Amino acid sequence: MKVLVINAGSSSIKYQFFTMATERVIAKGLVERIGEPQGRVVQEVDGQKREHRLPIANHSAAFQVIVRELMEGESPVIKSKDEIEAVGHRVVHGGEAFKASVRITEAVLKAIRARVPLAPLHNPPNLSGIEAAQALLPDVPHVAVFDTAFHQEMPPTAFMYALPYELYEQDRIRRYGFHGTSHAYVSRRAAAMLGRLVEHFRCITCHLGNGCSMAAVRDGHSVDTSMGLTPLEGLVMGTRSGDLDPAITFHLASVKGLDLGEINSILNRESGLLGLSGLSNDMRSVTEAAAGGHARAKLALDVFAYRIKKYIGSYLAVLGGAEAIVFTGGIGENNGAMRAAATTGLEELGVKIDAEKNAKARGEADVSAADSRVKILVVPTNEELVIARDTAEIAGK
Ligand code: ADP
């Protein structure tokens, strides 16, 4: 079966086209600057990248561009759109309605639409992507894979905020968690790497990218996670603050006279690595500046690592010990210094990193010292593969 995986954002669509027999990516690409006067398309086939520019009015036009690229690009990978046998869609917020991936029906679309208030930035473009794809490929199965699904087994003790209970009953205000596809994938890979069954395995997964989140995973299910009602809670991120005293928002309003939009922008777009360093949201830039003696860049790295360490400690307590701590995402996979900073000092808790292995790690790697009770692993994430697998399985039913 050949499966197209779609990740639709507000002004861009990322895609990967898989042949499931070998799980090989035949083509992948990005359509961006949708709605701007000049859009951009990049497609990669067999390591060869091709880029061109053209106006792309909306998601519907973008999806047509994707199918045309697959059919007519410099190295066409399909002869007709009929070769796309199923489409998998990343959907950020499934609320409490979805514990697993599902085939998209009218009822599923309605349920995703109903969660727009919970994810106003993410669900609307996800919906646009689904509608565009269904319009062009009406006869194939479309499958929704939710960022929230893996966390839906969390117990109420972990997902309830200590707010008036009616806010949960009436407005569904609770912890949902995100990056679920990534946490699920790397926790399963980690168990496999250690020769363990995921059904009897406890680990702490750290997804550190532009957005960052951690999960405590027991026996194949997330039992706690750092992101909350929205992806703002938890770790320090590129531009997001992560955890803070909620009263800071009232303080910003009353003392500085800021309105809700301005406060939202500070917490989501001007904080994190960018806010602390004053330089950049990008870990590489902040790391370079810190190495050159920039004090605030150094502070940003320290706060970032300290927050991860606090969550490791808390999730070791939640799980009553763990077999592994797993790092993934652009930072988790590539930044050994950050892995070391986040785990150093936890030796008494059985966590001991091997400096040499950690510095050399490429791809999947065990970077823990031989006598570390808790293994420290690096696992490159592959959310698209999980979406493709779920899609093929559901489409095949
Ligand atoms: P997203 O969450 O948008 O998918 P990524 O997972 O690619 O983002 O993570 C982006 C972050 O990873 C950035 O802070 C970037 O600096 C960092 N990063 C990516 N590649 C590397 C690398 N080779 N070395 C160090 N940091 C990297």
Tab-separated table of C-alpha atoms and ligand atoms in Angstrom:
chain	number	residue	atom	x	y	z
A	1	MET	CA	0.000	0.000	0.000
A	2	LYS	CA	1.169	3.550	-0.743
A	3	VAL	CA	0.285	6.119	1.895
A	4	LEU	CA	0.542	9.907	1.820
A	5	VAL	CA	1.161	11.526	5.213
A	6	ILE	CA	0.062	15.142	5.614
A	7	ASN	CA	0.993	17.626	8.339
A	8	ALA	CA	-0.942	20.821	7.633
A	9	GLY	CA	-0.050	24.041	9.473
A	10	SER	CA	-1.531	27.505	9.024
A	11	SER	CA	0.766	28.535	6.158
A	12	SER	CA	2.551	25.308	5.263
A	13	ILE	CA	1.943	21.628	4.532
A	14	LYS	CA	4.637	18.991	5.097
A	15	TYR	CA	4.186	15.635	3.390
A	16	GLN	CA	5.799	12.221	3.041
A	17	PHE	CA	4.819	9.514	0.604
A	18	PHE	CA	5.456	5.947	1.839
A	19	THR	CA	5.445	2.513	0.317
A	20	MET	CA	4.372	0.387	3.256
A	21	ALA	CA	5.797	-2.977	2.142
A	22	THR	CA	9.284	-1.663	2.958
A	23	GLU	CA	8.206	1.425	4.958
A	24	ARG	CA	10.379	3.468	2.593
A	25	VAL	CA	9.802	7.188	2.032
A	26	ILE	CA	9.496	7.531	-1.756
A	27	ALA	CA	9.192	11.300	-1.703
A	28	LYS	CA	8.896	14.034	0.880
A	29	GLY	CA	8.296	17.704	0.658
A	30	LEU	CA	7.124	20.997	2.003
A	31	VAL	CA	4.725	23.564	0.589
A	32	GLU	CA	5.083	26.848	2.422
A	33	ARG	CA	3.987	30.495	2.411
A	34	ILE	CA	0.453	29.450	1.534
A	35	GLY	CA	-1.657	32.575	1.022
A	36	GLU	CA	1.338	34.838	0.385
A	37	PRO	CA	2.006	36.381	-3.044
A	38	GLN	CA	4.780	33.857	-3.682
A	39	GLY	CA	4.673	30.337	-2.236
A	40	ARG	CA	7.494	27.793	-2.193
A	41	VAL	CA	7.556	24.056	-2.858
A	42	VAL	CA	10.474	21.764	-2.066
A	43	GLN	CA	10.332	18.061	-2.851
A	44	GLU	CA	13.034	15.476	-2.165
A	45	VAL	CA	13.247	12.161	-4.017
A	46	ASP	CA	16.234	9.825	-3.496
A	47	GLY	CA	18.181	12.592	-1.777
A	48	GLN	CA	17.677	14.983	-4.728
A	49	LYS	CA	15.957	18.234	-3.735
A	50	ARG	CA	14.006	20.367	-6.150
A	51	GLU	CA	12.514	23.716	-5.320
A	52	HIS	CA	10.272	26.160	-7.107
A	53	ARG	CA	8.104	29.143	-6.394
A	54	LEU	CA	4.542	29.898	-7.372
A	55	PRO	CA	1.541	31.578	-5.790
A	56	ILE	CA	-0.430	29.106	-3.602
A	57	ALA	CA	-3.724	30.668	-2.584
A	58	ASN	CA	-4.951	28.211	0.058
A	59	HIS	CA	-4.738	24.668	1.424
A	60	SER	CA	-6.771	23.313	-1.439
A	61	ALA	CA	-4.306	24.747	-3.977
A	62	ALA	CA	-1.422	23.478	-1.840
A	63	PHE	CA	-2.756	19.934	-1.867
A	64	GLN	CA	-3.145	20.078	-5.642
A	65	VAL	CA	0.479	21.209	-5.863
A	66	ILE	CA	1.562	18.214	-3.744
A	67	VAL	CA	-0.242	15.691	-5.948
A	68	ARG	CA	1.130	17.396	-9.071
A	69	GLU	CA	4.672	17.281	-7.639
A	70	LEU	CA	4.336	13.541	-7.009
A	71	MET	CA	3.044	13.004	-10.557
A	72	GLU	CA	4.962	15.510	-12.597
A	73	GLY	CA	8.018	16.625	-10.664
A	74	GLU	CA	11.481	16.146	-12.181
A	75	SER	CA	11.445	12.553	-10.930
A	76	PRO	CA	7.748	11.559	-10.849
A	77	VAL	CA	6.953	8.887	-8.300
A	78	ILE	CA	3.393	8.108	-9.400
A	79	LYS	CA	1.669	8.016	-12.773
A	80	SER	CA	-1.799	8.866	-11.508
A	81	LYS	CA	-3.309	10.104	-8.270
A	82	ASP	CA	-5.033	6.725	-7.969
A	83	GLU	CA	-1.713	5.337	-6.750
A	84	ILE	CA	-2.233	7.221	-3.483
A	85	GLU	CA	-4.159	4.511	-1.654
A	86	ALA	CA	-4.681	6.210	1.716
A	87	VAL	CA	-3.964	9.549	3.361
A	88	GLY	CA	-2.870	9.975	6.985
A	89	HIS	CA	-3.421	13.363	8.623
A	90	ARG	CA	-1.718	14.690	11.707
A	91	VAL	CA	-4.342	16.318	13.937
A	92	VAL	CA	-3.113	18.187	16.987
A	93	HIS	CA	-6.116	18.134	19.327
A	94	GLY	CA	-8.532	15.232	19.602
A	95	GLY	CA	-9.666	16.161	23.108
A	96	GLU	CA	-11.178	13.283	25.056
A	97	ALA	CA	-12.942	11.910	21.994
A	98	PHE	CA	-10.017	9.972	20.540
A	99	LYS	CA	-7.799	7.442	22.283
A	100	ALA	CA	-6.407	6.150	18.996
A	101	SER	CA	-6.189	6.953	15.304
A	102	VAL	CA	-9.461	6.771	13.347
A	103	ARG	CA	-10.795	6.719	9.827
A	104	ILE	CA	-12.174	10.184	9.084
A	105	THR	CA	-15.945	10.321	8.722
A	106	GLU	CA	-18.378	13.254	8.939
A	107	ALA	CA	-18.732	12.541	12.670
A	108	VAL	CA	-14.942	12.587	13.148
A	109	LEU	CA	-14.684	15.910	11.291
A	110	LYS	CA	-17.400	17.312	13.515
A	111	ALA	CA	-15.537	16.144	16.623
A	112	ILE	CA	-12.270	17.735	15.432
A	113	ARG	CA	-14.150	20.953	14.670
A	114	ALA	CA	-15.649	20.897	18.169
A	115	ARG	CA	-12.092	20.925	19.626
A	116	VAL	CA	-11.091	24.127	17.804
A	117	PRO	CA	-11.525	26.201	21.017
A	118	LEU	CA	-8.927	23.908	22.666
A	119	ALA	CA	-6.405	24.352	19.816
A	120	PRO	CA	-7.286	27.516	17.907
A	121	LEU	CA	-3.891	27.689	16.166
A	122	HIS	CA	-3.637	24.042	15.155
A	123	ASN	CA	-6.983	22.333	14.524
A	124	PRO	CA	-8.286	24.806	11.891
A	125	PRO	CA	-5.320	24.283	9.498
A	126	ASN	CA	-5.438	20.514	10.200
A	127	LEU	CA	-9.110	20.603	9.151
A	128	SER	CA	-8.296	22.630	6.024
A	129	GLY	CA	-5.702	20.013	5.078
A	130	ILE	CA	-8.203	17.166	5.519
A	131	GLU	CA	-10.892	18.942	3.508
A	132	ALA	CA	-8.467	19.771	0.687
A	133	ALA	CA	-7.207	16.174	0.534
A	134	GLN	CA	-10.692	14.676	0.662
A	135	ALA	CA	-11.847	16.944	-2.152
A	136	LEU	CA	-9.059	15.775	-4.455
A	137	LEU	CA	-8.993	12.132	-3.310
A	138	PRO	CA	-12.612	11.419	-2.322
A	139	ASP	CA	-12.462	7.656	-2.822
A	140	VAL	CA	-9.537	6.660	-0.579
A	141	PRO	CA	-9.551	6.248	3.204
A	142	HIS	CA	-8.408	9.306	5.155
A	143	VAL	CA	-7.143	8.666	8.678
A	144	ALA	CA	-6.655	11.120	11.565
A	145	VAL	CA	-3.709	10.555	13.923
A	146	PHE	CA	-3.936	12.725	17.036
A	147	ASP	CA	-1.094	14.301	19.023
A	148	THR	CA	-3.221	13.907	22.133
A	149	ALA	CA	-4.233	10.234	21.714
A	150	PHE	CA	-1.223	8.564	23.345
A	151	HIS	CA	-1.828	10.576	26.536
A	152	GLN	CA	-5.505	9.665	26.808
A	153	GLU	CA	-4.832	6.796	29.244
A	154	MET	CA	-3.484	9.243	31.846
A	155	PRO	CA	-5.253	8.845	35.174
A	156	PRO	CA	-7.372	11.743	36.522
A	157	THR	CA	-4.786	12.350	39.256
A	158	ALA	CA	-2.375	13.354	36.487
A	159	PHE	CA	-4.749	15.142	34.122
A	160	MET	CA	-6.935	17.128	36.548
A	161	TYR	CA	-6.041	20.690	37.460
A	162	ALA	CA	-7.111	21.654	40.982
A	163	LEU	CA	-9.701	24.112	39.645
A	164	PRO	CA	-13.467	24.181	40.296
A	165	TYR	CA	-14.642	20.803	39.002
A	166	GLU	CA	-17.314	22.445	36.817
A	167	LEU	CA	-14.567	23.834	34.580
A	168	TYR	CA	-13.708	20.257	33.691
A	169	GLU	CA	-17.321	19.091	33.418
A	170	GLN	CA	-18.518	22.033	31.355
A	171	ASP	CA	-15.440	23.185	29.461
A	172	ARG	CA	-13.199	20.103	29.403
A	173	ILE	CA	-10.361	22.041	31.025
A	174	ARG	CA	-7.736	19.401	31.891
A	175	ARG	CA	-4.273	18.254	30.881
A	176	TYR	CA	-4.219	16.683	27.406
A	177	GLY	CA	-0.558	16.588	26.398
A	178	PHE	CA	0.909	16.707	22.886
A	179	HIS	CA	3.722	15.161	20.774
A	180	GLY	CA	1.963	11.854	21.569
A	181	THR	CA	3.014	10.202	18.313
A	182	SER	CA	6.642	10.964	19.085
A	183	HIS	CA	6.486	9.832	22.720
A	184	ALA	CA	4.776	6.606	21.599
A	185	TYR	CA	7.324	5.909	18.878
A	186	VAL	CA	10.480	6.550	20.914
A	187	SER	CA	9.213	4.671	23.973
A	188	ARG	CA	8.534	1.597	21.793
A	189	ARG	CA	11.934	1.893	20.100
A	190	ALA	CA	13.614	2.252	23.497
A	191	ALA	CA	12.020	-0.963	24.761
A	192	ALA	CA	13.091	-2.755	21.571
A	193	MET	CA	16.662	-1.423	21.855
A	194	LEU	CA	16.902	-2.839	25.367
A	195	GLY	CA	15.281	-6.147	24.385
A	196	ARG	CA	12.269	-5.439	26.570
A	197	LEU	CA	8.534	-5.788	25.963
A	198	VAL	CA	6.919	-2.357	25.889
A	199	GLU	CA	4.030	-3.831	27.934
A	200	HIS	CA	6.440	-4.242	30.879
A	201	PHE	CA	8.628	-1.200	30.557
A	202	ARG	CA	8.871	2.167	32.289
A	203	CYS	CA	10.620	5.104	30.669
A	204	ILE	CA	10.789	8.873	30.609
A	205	THR	CA	10.671	10.373	27.122
A	206	CYS	CA	12.043	13.852	26.388
A	207	HIS	CA	10.968	15.379	23.063
A	208	LEU	CA	13.141	18.479	22.705
A	209	GLY	CA	12.516	20.407	19.476
A	210	ASN	CA	11.096	23.882	18.938
A	211	GLY	CA	8.294	22.678	21.145
A	212	CYS	CA	9.447	20.536	24.065
A	213	SER	CA	7.588	18.035	26.205
A	214	MET	CA	8.253	15.044	28.413
A	215	ALA	CA	6.176	11.989	29.240
A	216	ALA	CA	6.229	9.309	31.908
A	217	VAL	CA	5.454	6.075	30.054
A	218	ARG	CA	4.425	2.893	31.820
A	219	ASP	CA	3.675	-0.389	30.027
A	220	GLY	CA	3.038	1.281	26.678
A	221	HIS	CA	0.892	4.180	27.944
A	222	SER	CA	1.633	7.768	28.859
A	223	VAL	CA	0.734	8.220	32.534
A	224	ASP	CA	1.800	11.854	32.802
A	225	THR	CA	3.115	14.535	30.494
A	226	SER	CA	4.425	18.067	30.793
A	227	MET	CA	2.203	19.889	28.279
A	228	GLY	CA	-1.292	20.679	29.474
A	229	LEU	CA	-4.554	22.045	28.094
A	230	THR	CA	-2.344	23.652	25.461
A	231	PRO	CA	1.287	23.165	24.376
A	232	LEU	CA	2.389	26.092	26.567
A	233	GLU	CA	2.864	24.244	29.858
A	234	GLY	CA	5.947	22.372	31.020
A	235	LEU	CA	9.477	22.650	29.695
A	236	VAL	CA	11.268	25.771	28.478
A	237	MET	CA	10.903	25.889	24.660
A	238	GLY	CA	12.184	27.947	21.732
A	239	THR	CA	9.761	30.820	22.326
A	240	ARG	CA	7.365	29.421	24.971
A	241	SER	CA	7.810	29.930	28.684
A	242	GLY	CA	6.617	26.537	29.890
A	243	ASP	CA	5.624	26.370	33.584
A	244	LEU	CA	5.062	29.608	35.449
A	245	ASP	CA	3.020	31.060	38.260
A	246	PRO	CA	-0.396	31.788	36.666
A	247	ALA	CA	-0.568	34.979	38.725
A	248	ILE	CA	2.170	36.415	36.495
A	249	THR	CA	-0.545	36.946	33.878
A	250	PHE	CA	-2.698	39.028	36.295
A	251	HIS	CA	0.405	40.905	37.332
A	252	LEU	CA	1.270	41.736	33.700
A	253	ALA	CA	-2.278	43.002	33.214
A	254	SER	CA	-2.542	45.050	36.384
A	255	VAL	CA	0.993	46.434	36.665
A	256	LYS	CA	1.933	46.795	33.003
A	257	GLY	CA	-1.563	47.268	31.606
A	258	LEU	CA	-1.144	44.546	28.986
A	259	ASP	CA	-4.188	42.983	27.352
A	260	LEU	CA	-4.779	39.252	26.856
A	261	GLY	CA	-3.417	39.250	23.304
A	262	GLU	CA	-0.180	40.890	24.418
A	263	ILE	CA	0.256	38.506	27.335
A	264	ASN	CA	-0.448	35.532	25.073
A	265	SER	CA	2.196	36.775	22.670
A	266	ILE	CA	4.776	37.183	25.455
A	267	LEU	CA	4.216	33.661	26.797
A	268	ASN	CA	3.973	31.874	23.452
A	269	ARG	CA	6.233	33.857	21.148
A	270	GLU	CA	8.667	35.990	23.126
A	271	SER	CA	9.714	33.711	25.994
A	272	GLY	CA	11.719	30.499	26.293
A	273	LEU	CA	15.249	30.429	24.868
A	274	LEU	CA	14.479	33.592	22.897
A	275	GLY	CA	13.189	35.548	25.877
A	276	LEU	CA	15.931	34.511	28.275
A	277	SER	CA	18.839	34.934	25.849
A	278	GLY	CA	17.467	37.941	23.982
A	279	LEU	CA	19.113	36.407	20.903
A	280	SER	CA	17.313	33.490	19.309
A	281	ASN	CA	14.799	30.679	19.734
A	282	ASP	CA	17.240	28.313	18.038
A	283	MET	CA	19.299	26.093	20.325
A	284	ARG	CA	22.320	26.137	17.993
A	285	SER	CA	22.533	29.931	18.009
A	286	VAL	CA	22.071	30.125	21.778
A	287	THR	CA	24.718	27.422	22.325
A	288	GLU	CA	27.218	29.256	20.091
A	289	ALA	CA	26.615	32.537	21.889
A	290	ALA	CA	27.017	30.872	25.294
A	291	ALA	CA	30.310	29.335	24.173
A	292	GLY	CA	31.437	32.838	23.190
A	293	GLY	CA	30.755	34.108	26.718
A	294	HIS	CA	27.246	35.578	26.324
A	295	ALA	CA	25.921	35.496	29.898
A	296	ARG	CA	22.187	35.484	29.089
A	297	ALA	CA	22.646	32.725	26.493
A	298	LYS	CA	24.382	30.663	29.190
A	299	LEU	CA	21.522	31.415	31.587
A	300	ALA	CA	18.981	30.282	28.956
A	301	LEU	CA	20.785	26.939	28.552
A	302	ASP	CA	20.982	26.465	32.312
A	303	VAL	CA	17.278	27.165	32.865
A	304	PHE	CA	16.374	24.884	29.929
A	305	ALA	CA	18.424	21.971	31.337
A	306	TYR	CA	17.323	22.554	34.938
A	307	ARG	CA	13.639	22.331	33.969
A	308	ILE	CA	14.232	18.988	32.213
A	309	LYS	CA	16.091	17.695	35.255
A	310	LYS	CA	13.207	18.661	37.554
A	311	TYR	CA	10.776	16.737	35.350
A	312	ILE	CA	13.082	13.702	35.254
A	313	GLY	CA	13.071	13.675	39.052
A	314	SER	CA	9.327	14.075	39.188
A	315	TYR	CA	8.667	11.331	36.618
A	316	LEU	CA	11.064	8.935	38.369
A	317	ALA	CA	8.776	9.446	41.374
A	318	VAL	CA	5.592	9.042	39.284
A	319	LEU	CA	6.841	5.772	37.793
A	320	GLY	CA	8.557	4.512	40.949
A	321	GLY	CA	11.803	4.235	38.981
A	322	ALA	CA	12.413	3.774	35.270
A	323	GLU	CA	14.417	1.550	32.953
A	324	ALA	CA	15.314	4.364	30.578
A	325	ILE	CA	15.379	8.088	29.853
A	326	VAL	CA	14.958	8.701	26.128
A	327	PHE	CA	16.002	11.849	24.245
A	328	THR	CA	14.527	12.843	20.886
A	329	GLY	CA	13.660	15.902	18.735
A	330	GLY	CA	16.170	18.247	17.067
A	331	ILE	CA	17.811	19.106	20.405
A	332	GLY	CA	17.441	15.721	22.108
A	333	GLU	CA	18.935	13.913	19.106
A	334	ASN	CA	21.770	16.304	18.292
A	335	ASN	CA	22.797	18.180	21.393
A	336	GLY	CA	24.904	15.943	23.630
A	337	ALA	CA	25.819	18.813	25.930
A	338	MET	CA	22.141	19.381	26.731
A	339	ARG	CA	21.581	15.634	27.395
A	340	ALA	CA	24.556	15.726	29.763
A	341	ALA	CA	23.427	18.907	31.526
A	342	ALA	CA	19.923	17.484	32.073
A	343	THR	CA	21.133	14.182	33.546
A	344	THR	CA	24.288	15.095	35.427
A	345	GLY	CA	23.816	15.097	39.188
A	346	LEU	CA	21.261	12.268	39.128
A	347	GLU	CA	23.842	9.534	39.796
A	348	GLU	CA	22.340	8.799	43.238
A	349	LEU	CA	19.080	8.050	41.439
A	350	GLY	CA	20.796	5.504	39.184
A	351	VAL	CA	21.229	7.833	36.192
A	352	LYS	CA	24.798	8.042	34.885
A	353	ILE	CA	25.791	9.284	31.438
A	354	ASP	CA	28.954	8.163	29.595
A	355	ALA	CA	30.661	11.341	28.335
A	356	GLU	CA	32.445	9.648	25.460
A	357	LYS	CA	29.450	7.652	24.167
A	358	ASN	CA	27.303	10.757	24.548
A	359	ALA	CA	29.684	12.929	22.532
A	360	LYS	CA	29.887	10.329	19.740
A	361	ALA	CA	26.187	9.400	19.538
A	362	ARG	CA	24.650	9.406	16.051
A	363	GLY	CA	21.211	7.981	15.321
A	364	GLU	CA	19.890	5.465	17.851
A	365	ALA	CA	22.381	5.164	20.687
A	366	ASP	CA	22.794	4.101	24.304
A	367	VAL	CA	24.792	6.875	25.975
A	368	SER	CA	24.610	5.623	29.547
A	369	ALA	CA	27.566	4.424	31.588
A	370	ALA	CA	27.852	0.626	31.884
A	371	ASP	CA	26.807	0.790	35.562
A	372	SER	CA	23.889	3.192	35.053
A	373	ARG	CA	20.754	1.532	36.439
A	374	VAL	CA	18.594	3.783	34.266
A	375	LYS	CA	19.692	3.644	30.620
A	376	ILE	CA	20.016	6.963	28.781
A	377	LEU	CA	19.054	6.538	25.127
A	378	VAL	CA	18.938	8.700	22.013
A	379	VAL	CA	16.183	7.765	19.555
A	380	PRO	CA	15.529	9.871	16.446
A	381	THR	CA	11.777	10.351	16.314
A	382	ASN	CA	9.689	9.411	13.282
A	383	GLU	CA	6.165	10.745	13.670
A	384	GLU	CA	5.430	10.384	9.940
A	385	LEU	CA	6.168	6.656	10.054
A	386	VAL	CA	3.743	6.185	12.952
A	387	ILE	CA	1.069	8.098	11.022
A	388	ALA	CA	1.756	5.999	7.899
A	389	ARG	CA	1.562	2.726	9.863
A	390	ASP	CA	-1.693	3.670	11.615
A	391	THR	CA	-3.150	4.832	8.300
A	392	ALA	CA	-2.215	1.629	6.457
A	393	GLU	CA	-3.600	-0.500	9.280
A	394	ILE	CA	-6.920	1.340	9.476
A	395	ALA	CA	-7.255	1.653	5.688
A	396	GLY	CA	-6.589	-2.070	5.330
A	397	LYS	CA	-9.528	-2.974	7.594
B	1	ADP	P1	10.362	21.077	15.402
B	1	ADP	O1	9.882	21.006	16.819
B	1	ADP	O2	9.965	22.337	14.695
B	1	ADP	O3	10.158	19.811	14.602
B	1	ADP	P2	13.155	20.239	15.630
B	1	ADP	O4	12.792	18.947	16.264
B	1	ADP	O5	13.825	20.216	14.307
B	1	ADP	O6	11.948	21.252	15.539
B	1	ADP	O7	14.098	20.997	16.663
B	1	ADP	C1	14.574	22.288	16.450
B	1	ADP	C2	15.656	22.584	17.470
B	1	ADP	O8	16.664	21.567	17.352
B	1	ADP	C3	16.346	23.915	17.278
B	1	ADP	O9	16.509	24.545	18.534
B	1	ADP	C4	17.683	23.553	16.680
B	1	ADP	O10	18.680	24.441	17.066
B	1	ADP	C5	17.926	22.182	17.264
B	1	ADP	N1	18.760	21.380	16.357
B	1	ADP	C6	18.390	20.839	15.178
B	1	ADP	N2	19.438	20.210	14.585
B	1	ADP	C7	20.501	20.353	15.413
B	1	ADP	C8	21.863	19.929	15.367
B	1	ADP	N3	22.350	19.231	14.357
B	1	ADP	N4	22.646	20.254	16.426
B	1	ADP	C9	22.133	20.955	17.469
B	1	ADP	N5	20.873	21.386	17.554
B	1	ADP	C10	20.056	21.094	16.549
